[in-house]
Coordinates of C-alpha atoms in Angstrom, one line a residue:
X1 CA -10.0 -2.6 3.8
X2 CA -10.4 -0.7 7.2
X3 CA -13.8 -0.1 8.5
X4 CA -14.7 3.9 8.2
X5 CA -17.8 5.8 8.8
X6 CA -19.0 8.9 7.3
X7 CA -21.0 12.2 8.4
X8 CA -24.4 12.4 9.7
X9 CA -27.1 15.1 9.2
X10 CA -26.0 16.0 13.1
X11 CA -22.3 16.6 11.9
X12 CA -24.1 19.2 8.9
X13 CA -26.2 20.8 11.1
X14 CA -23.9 21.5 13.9
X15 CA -21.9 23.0 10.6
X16 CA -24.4 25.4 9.4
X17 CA -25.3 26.9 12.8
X18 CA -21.6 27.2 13.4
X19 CA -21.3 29.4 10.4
X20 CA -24.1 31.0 10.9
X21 CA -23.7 31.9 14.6
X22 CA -20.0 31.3 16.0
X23 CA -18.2 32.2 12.6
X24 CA -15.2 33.2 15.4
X25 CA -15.4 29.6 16.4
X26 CA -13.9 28.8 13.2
X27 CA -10.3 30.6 13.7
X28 CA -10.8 29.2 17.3
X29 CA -10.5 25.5 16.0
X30 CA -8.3 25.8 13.7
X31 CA -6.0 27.2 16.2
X32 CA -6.7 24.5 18.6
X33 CA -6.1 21.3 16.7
X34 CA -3.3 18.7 16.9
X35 CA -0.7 19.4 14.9
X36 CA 2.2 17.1 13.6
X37 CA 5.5 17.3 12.2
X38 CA 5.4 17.6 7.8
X39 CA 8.0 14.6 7.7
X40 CA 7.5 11.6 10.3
X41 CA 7.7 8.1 10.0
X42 CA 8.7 6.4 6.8
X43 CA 9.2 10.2 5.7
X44 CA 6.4 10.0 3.0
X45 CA 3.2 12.1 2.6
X46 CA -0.6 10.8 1.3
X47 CA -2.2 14.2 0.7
X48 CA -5.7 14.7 -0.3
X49 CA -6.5 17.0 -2.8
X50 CA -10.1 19.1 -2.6
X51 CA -9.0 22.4 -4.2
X52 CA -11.1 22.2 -7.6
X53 CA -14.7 23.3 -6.9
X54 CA -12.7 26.9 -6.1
X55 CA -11.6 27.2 -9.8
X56 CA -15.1 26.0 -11.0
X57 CA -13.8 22.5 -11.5
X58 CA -16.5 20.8 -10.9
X59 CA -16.3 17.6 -13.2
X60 CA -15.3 14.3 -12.9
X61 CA -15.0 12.1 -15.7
X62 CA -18.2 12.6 -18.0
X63 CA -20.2 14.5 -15.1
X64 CA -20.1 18.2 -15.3
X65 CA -21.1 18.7 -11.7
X66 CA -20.2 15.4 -9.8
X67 CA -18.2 17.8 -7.1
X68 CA -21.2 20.2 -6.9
X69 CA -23.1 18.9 -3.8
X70 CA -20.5 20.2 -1.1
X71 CA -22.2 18.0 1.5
X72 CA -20.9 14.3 -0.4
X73 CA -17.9 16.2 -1.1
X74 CA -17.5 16.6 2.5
X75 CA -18.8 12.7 3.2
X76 CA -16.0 11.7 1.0
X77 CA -13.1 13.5 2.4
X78 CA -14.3 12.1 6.0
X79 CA -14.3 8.8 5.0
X80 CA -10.4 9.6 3.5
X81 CA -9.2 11.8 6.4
X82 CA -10.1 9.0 8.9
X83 CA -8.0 6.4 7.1
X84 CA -4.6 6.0 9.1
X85 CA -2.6 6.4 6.1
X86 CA -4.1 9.6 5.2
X87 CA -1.3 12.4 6.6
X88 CA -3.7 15.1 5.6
X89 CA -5.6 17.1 3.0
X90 CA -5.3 20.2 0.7
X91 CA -8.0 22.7 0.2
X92 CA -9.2 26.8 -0.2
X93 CA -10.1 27.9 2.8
X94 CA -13.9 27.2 2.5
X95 CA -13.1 23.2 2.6
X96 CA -10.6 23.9 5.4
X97 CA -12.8 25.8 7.1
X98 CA -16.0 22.9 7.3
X99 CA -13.2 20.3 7.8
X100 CA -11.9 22.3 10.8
X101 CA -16.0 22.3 12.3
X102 CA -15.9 19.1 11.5
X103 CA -13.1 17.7 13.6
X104 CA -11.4 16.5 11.0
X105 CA -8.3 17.7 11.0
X106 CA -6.3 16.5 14.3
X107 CA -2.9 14.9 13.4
X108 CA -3.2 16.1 10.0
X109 CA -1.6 18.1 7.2
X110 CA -3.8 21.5 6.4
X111 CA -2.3 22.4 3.1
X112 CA -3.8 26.0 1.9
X113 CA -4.4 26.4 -1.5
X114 CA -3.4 29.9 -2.6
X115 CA -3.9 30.9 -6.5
X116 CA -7.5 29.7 -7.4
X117 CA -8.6 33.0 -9.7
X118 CA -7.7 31.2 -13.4
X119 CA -10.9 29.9 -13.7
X120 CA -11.7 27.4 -15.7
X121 CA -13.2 28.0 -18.9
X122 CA -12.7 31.6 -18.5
X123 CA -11.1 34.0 -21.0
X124 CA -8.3 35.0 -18.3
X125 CA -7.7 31.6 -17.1
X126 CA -4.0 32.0 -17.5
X127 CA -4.1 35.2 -15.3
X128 CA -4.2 32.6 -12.1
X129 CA -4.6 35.2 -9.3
X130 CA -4.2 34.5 -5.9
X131 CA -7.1 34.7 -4.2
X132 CA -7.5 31.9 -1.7
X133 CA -4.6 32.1 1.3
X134 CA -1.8 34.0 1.3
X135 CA 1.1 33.3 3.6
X136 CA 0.7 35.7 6.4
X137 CA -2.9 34.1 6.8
X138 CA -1.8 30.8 6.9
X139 CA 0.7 31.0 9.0
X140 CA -1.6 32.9 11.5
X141 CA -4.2 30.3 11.2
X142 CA -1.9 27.1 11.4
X143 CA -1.7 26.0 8.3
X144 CA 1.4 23.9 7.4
X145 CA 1.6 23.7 4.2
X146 CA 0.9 26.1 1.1
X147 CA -0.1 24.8 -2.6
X148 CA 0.2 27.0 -6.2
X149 CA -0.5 25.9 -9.3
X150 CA 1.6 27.3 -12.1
X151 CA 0.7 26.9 -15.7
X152 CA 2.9 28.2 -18.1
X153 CA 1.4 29.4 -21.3
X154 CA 4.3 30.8 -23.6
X155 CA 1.3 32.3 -26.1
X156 CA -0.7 34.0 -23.5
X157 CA 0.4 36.9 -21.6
X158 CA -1.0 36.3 -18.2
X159 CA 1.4 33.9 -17.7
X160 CA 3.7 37.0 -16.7
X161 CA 1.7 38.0 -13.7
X162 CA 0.9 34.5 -12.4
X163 CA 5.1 33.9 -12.2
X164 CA 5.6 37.1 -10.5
X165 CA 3.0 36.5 -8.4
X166 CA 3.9 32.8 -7.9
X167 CA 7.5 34.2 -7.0
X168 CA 6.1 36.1 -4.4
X169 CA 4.3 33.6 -3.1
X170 CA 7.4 31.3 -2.6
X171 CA 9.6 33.9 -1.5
X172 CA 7.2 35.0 1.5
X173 CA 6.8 31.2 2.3
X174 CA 10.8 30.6 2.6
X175 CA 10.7 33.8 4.7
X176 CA 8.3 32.2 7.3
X177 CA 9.4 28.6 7.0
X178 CA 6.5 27.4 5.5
X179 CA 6.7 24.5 2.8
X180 CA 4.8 25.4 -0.8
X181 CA 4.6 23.0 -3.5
X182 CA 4.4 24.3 -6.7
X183 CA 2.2 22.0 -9.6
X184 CA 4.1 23.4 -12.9
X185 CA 3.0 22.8 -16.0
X186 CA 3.5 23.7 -20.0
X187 CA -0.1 24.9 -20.8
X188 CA -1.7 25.7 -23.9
X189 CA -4.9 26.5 -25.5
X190 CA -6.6 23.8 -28.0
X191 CA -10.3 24.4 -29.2
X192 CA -10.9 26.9 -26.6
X193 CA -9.7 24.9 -23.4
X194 CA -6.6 24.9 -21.7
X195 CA -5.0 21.5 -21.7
X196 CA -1.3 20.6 -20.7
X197 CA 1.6 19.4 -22.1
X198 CA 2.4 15.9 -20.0
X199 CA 5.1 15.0 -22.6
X200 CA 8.3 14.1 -20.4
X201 CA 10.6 17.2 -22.0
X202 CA 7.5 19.9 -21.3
X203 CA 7.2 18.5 -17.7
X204 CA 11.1 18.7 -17.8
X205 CA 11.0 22.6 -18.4
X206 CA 8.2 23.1 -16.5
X207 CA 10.5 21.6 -13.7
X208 CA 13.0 23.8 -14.4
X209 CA 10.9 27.4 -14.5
X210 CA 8.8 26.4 -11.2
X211 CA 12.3 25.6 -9.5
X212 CA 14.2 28.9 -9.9
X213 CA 11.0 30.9 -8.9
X214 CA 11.4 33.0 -5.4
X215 CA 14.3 34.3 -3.8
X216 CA 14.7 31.3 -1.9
X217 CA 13.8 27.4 -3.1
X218 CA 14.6 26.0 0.6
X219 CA 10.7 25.6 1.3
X220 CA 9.5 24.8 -2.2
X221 CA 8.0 21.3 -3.1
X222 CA 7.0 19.5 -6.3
X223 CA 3.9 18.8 -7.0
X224 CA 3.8 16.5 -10.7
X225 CA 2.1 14.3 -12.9
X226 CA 3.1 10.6 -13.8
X227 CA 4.2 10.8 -16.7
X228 CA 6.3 8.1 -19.7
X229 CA 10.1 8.1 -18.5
X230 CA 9.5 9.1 -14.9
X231 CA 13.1 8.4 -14.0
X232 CA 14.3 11.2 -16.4
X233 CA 11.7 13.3 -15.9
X234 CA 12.8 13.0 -11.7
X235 CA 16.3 13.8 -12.4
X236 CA 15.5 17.2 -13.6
X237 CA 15.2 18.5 -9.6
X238 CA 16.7 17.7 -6.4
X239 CA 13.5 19.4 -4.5
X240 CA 11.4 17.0 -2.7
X241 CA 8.4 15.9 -5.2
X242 CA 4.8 14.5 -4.6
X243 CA 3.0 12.8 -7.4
X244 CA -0.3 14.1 -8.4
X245 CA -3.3 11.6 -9.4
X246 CA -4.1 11.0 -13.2
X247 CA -7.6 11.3 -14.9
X248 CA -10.5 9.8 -12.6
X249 CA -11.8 8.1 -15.4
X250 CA -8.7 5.8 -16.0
X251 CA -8.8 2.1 -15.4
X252 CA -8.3 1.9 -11.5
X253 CA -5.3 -0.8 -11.6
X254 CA -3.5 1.2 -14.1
X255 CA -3.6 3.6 -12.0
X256 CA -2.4 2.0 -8.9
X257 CA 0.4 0.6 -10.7
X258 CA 1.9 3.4 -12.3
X259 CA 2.1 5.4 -9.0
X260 CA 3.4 2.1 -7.4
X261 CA 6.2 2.3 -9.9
X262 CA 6.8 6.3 -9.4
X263 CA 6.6 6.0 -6.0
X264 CA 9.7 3.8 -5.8
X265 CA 11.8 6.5 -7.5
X266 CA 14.3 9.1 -5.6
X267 CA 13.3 12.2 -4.6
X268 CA 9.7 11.2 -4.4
X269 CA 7.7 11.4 -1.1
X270 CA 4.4 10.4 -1.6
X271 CA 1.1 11.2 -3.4
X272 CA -1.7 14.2 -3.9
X273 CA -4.7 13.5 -5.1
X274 CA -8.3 14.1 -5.3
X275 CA -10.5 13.3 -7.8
X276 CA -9.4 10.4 -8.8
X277 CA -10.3 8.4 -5.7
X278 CA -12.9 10.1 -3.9
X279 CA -14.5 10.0 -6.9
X280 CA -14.1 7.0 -9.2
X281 CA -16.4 5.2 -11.4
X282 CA -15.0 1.7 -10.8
X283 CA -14.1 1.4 -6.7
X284 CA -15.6 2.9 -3.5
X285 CA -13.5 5.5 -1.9
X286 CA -13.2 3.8 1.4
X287 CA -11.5 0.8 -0.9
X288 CA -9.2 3.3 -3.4
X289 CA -8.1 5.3 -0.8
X290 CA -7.2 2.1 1.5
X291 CA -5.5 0.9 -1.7
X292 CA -3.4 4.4 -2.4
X293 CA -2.7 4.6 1.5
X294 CA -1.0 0.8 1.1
X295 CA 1.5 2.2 -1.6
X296 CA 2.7 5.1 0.2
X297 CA 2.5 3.6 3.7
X298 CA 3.8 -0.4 2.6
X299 CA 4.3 -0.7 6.3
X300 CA 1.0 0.2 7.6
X301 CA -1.1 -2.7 7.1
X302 CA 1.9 -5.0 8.9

């Protein structure tokens, strides 16, 4: 396990006066930083996911609010995005945006996080508007990578707008040359909450409907779930795929191996994921994200 450090109360105040006093300063950064090329390397991709707290995800495991305190939040994905291994991080603009203060983001991915509006819990949750970036802004700010989620709920009709609206999204990212993965699922309501269908055959056809969205697929990415049959489940797309991380509350090792296995499948370039290590019961997340960096990167630690 590599030695990391986290924030200090001088990194969170130099934040908040920032924002309150050189909000420019912002756009400034995030025009200024390092950049690097999507694909390098061994070709794969460790992404860190921080997108929830936007859809009012804010539990982990058994704890309603464990992503509440946006300072710890921040502390964690330091302590990730320092880690060699870690090729960058996905987030609404409010995360990019302290990240970007922060120094944070040299040599890394930005991935924007686009349709956060299907909040969770809420009556419309299926109508998933896009209300975090859009393309032009991203691709005026730097960003290199845009994220959608796309749950498909074949008994609720605001399903409708969020494919149209995901269709646009991908169609003005191929237009710009700007990489989107797309995280399709087969939705439905049970007992009030929206939970989806990780059977292989629904992630299948969720495969299928996320892939023919947009008038162009040549920027489009995968973005799925590890699921029974994985090899069958892969052969359902040629598009370039990143696994996304299970429940936080699952045994650790499990974990770890069933990406391990995943990850040695074609088509797949590397992992997404959030909660499940900057957050977990069972392992610091200096130690789980050392761990997940060691699957996708085999060759770092040598």
């Amino acid at each position: 396990m590599r030695d990391m450090t986290a924030l200090t109360q001088e990194d969170f105040e130099r934040l908040r006066t920032v924002r309150a006093e050189s909000p420019r300063a912002i756009r400034e950064l995030l025009a200024a930083r390092r950049r690097r090329d999507i694909i390098r390397g061994d070709g794969r991709l460790f992404i860190i996911a921080a997108d929830h707290p936007a859809r009012g995800a804010l539990a982990v495991g058994a704890e309603p609010y464990a992503m509440a305190d946006r300072y710890e939040l921040l502390d964690r994905l330091a302590i990730a995005l320092r880690h060699p291994g870690v090729d960058g991080v996905l987030g609404t603009p409010d995360i990019i945006d302290d990240l970007a203060v922060l120094g944070l983001l040299d040599d890394k991915i930005v991935v924007g996080s686009m349709n956060r509006g299907g909040l969770r819990g809420a009556s419309f949750e299926m109508d998933d508007r896009y209300t975090g970036y859009d393309v032009p802004a991203m691709v005026d700010s730097g960003i290199d990578f845009a994220k959608a989620l796309l749950r498909v709920n074949l008994d609720d009709d605001g399903t409708a707008p969020t494919l149209a609206s995901t269709a646009d999204a991908v169609t003005a990212a191929a237009r710009a040359d700007l990489p989107i993965m797309l995280e399709p699922f087969l939705s439905r309501r049970v007992d009030g909450r929206i939970v989806n269908d990780l059977s292989p055959d629904a992630v299948m056809l969720s495969i299928a409907i996320a892939s023919g969205l947009g008038a162009s697929s040549a920027s489009t990415w995968l973005k799925l779930p590890v699921v029974d049959d994985m090899e069958r489940v892969l052969a359902a797309t040629t598009l370039p795929v990143l696994l996304l991380g299970g429940d936080a509350g699952a045994d650790p090792d499990d974990t770890f191996s069933s990406w391990e296995d995943a990850l040695s499948l074609p088509g797949v370039r590397g992992l997404t994921v959030g909660r499940t290590l900057l957050y977990s019961a069972d392992i610091d997340v200096a130690a789980a994200i050392d761990v997940a960096a060691s699957l996708v990167h085999p060759g770092l630690s040598a």
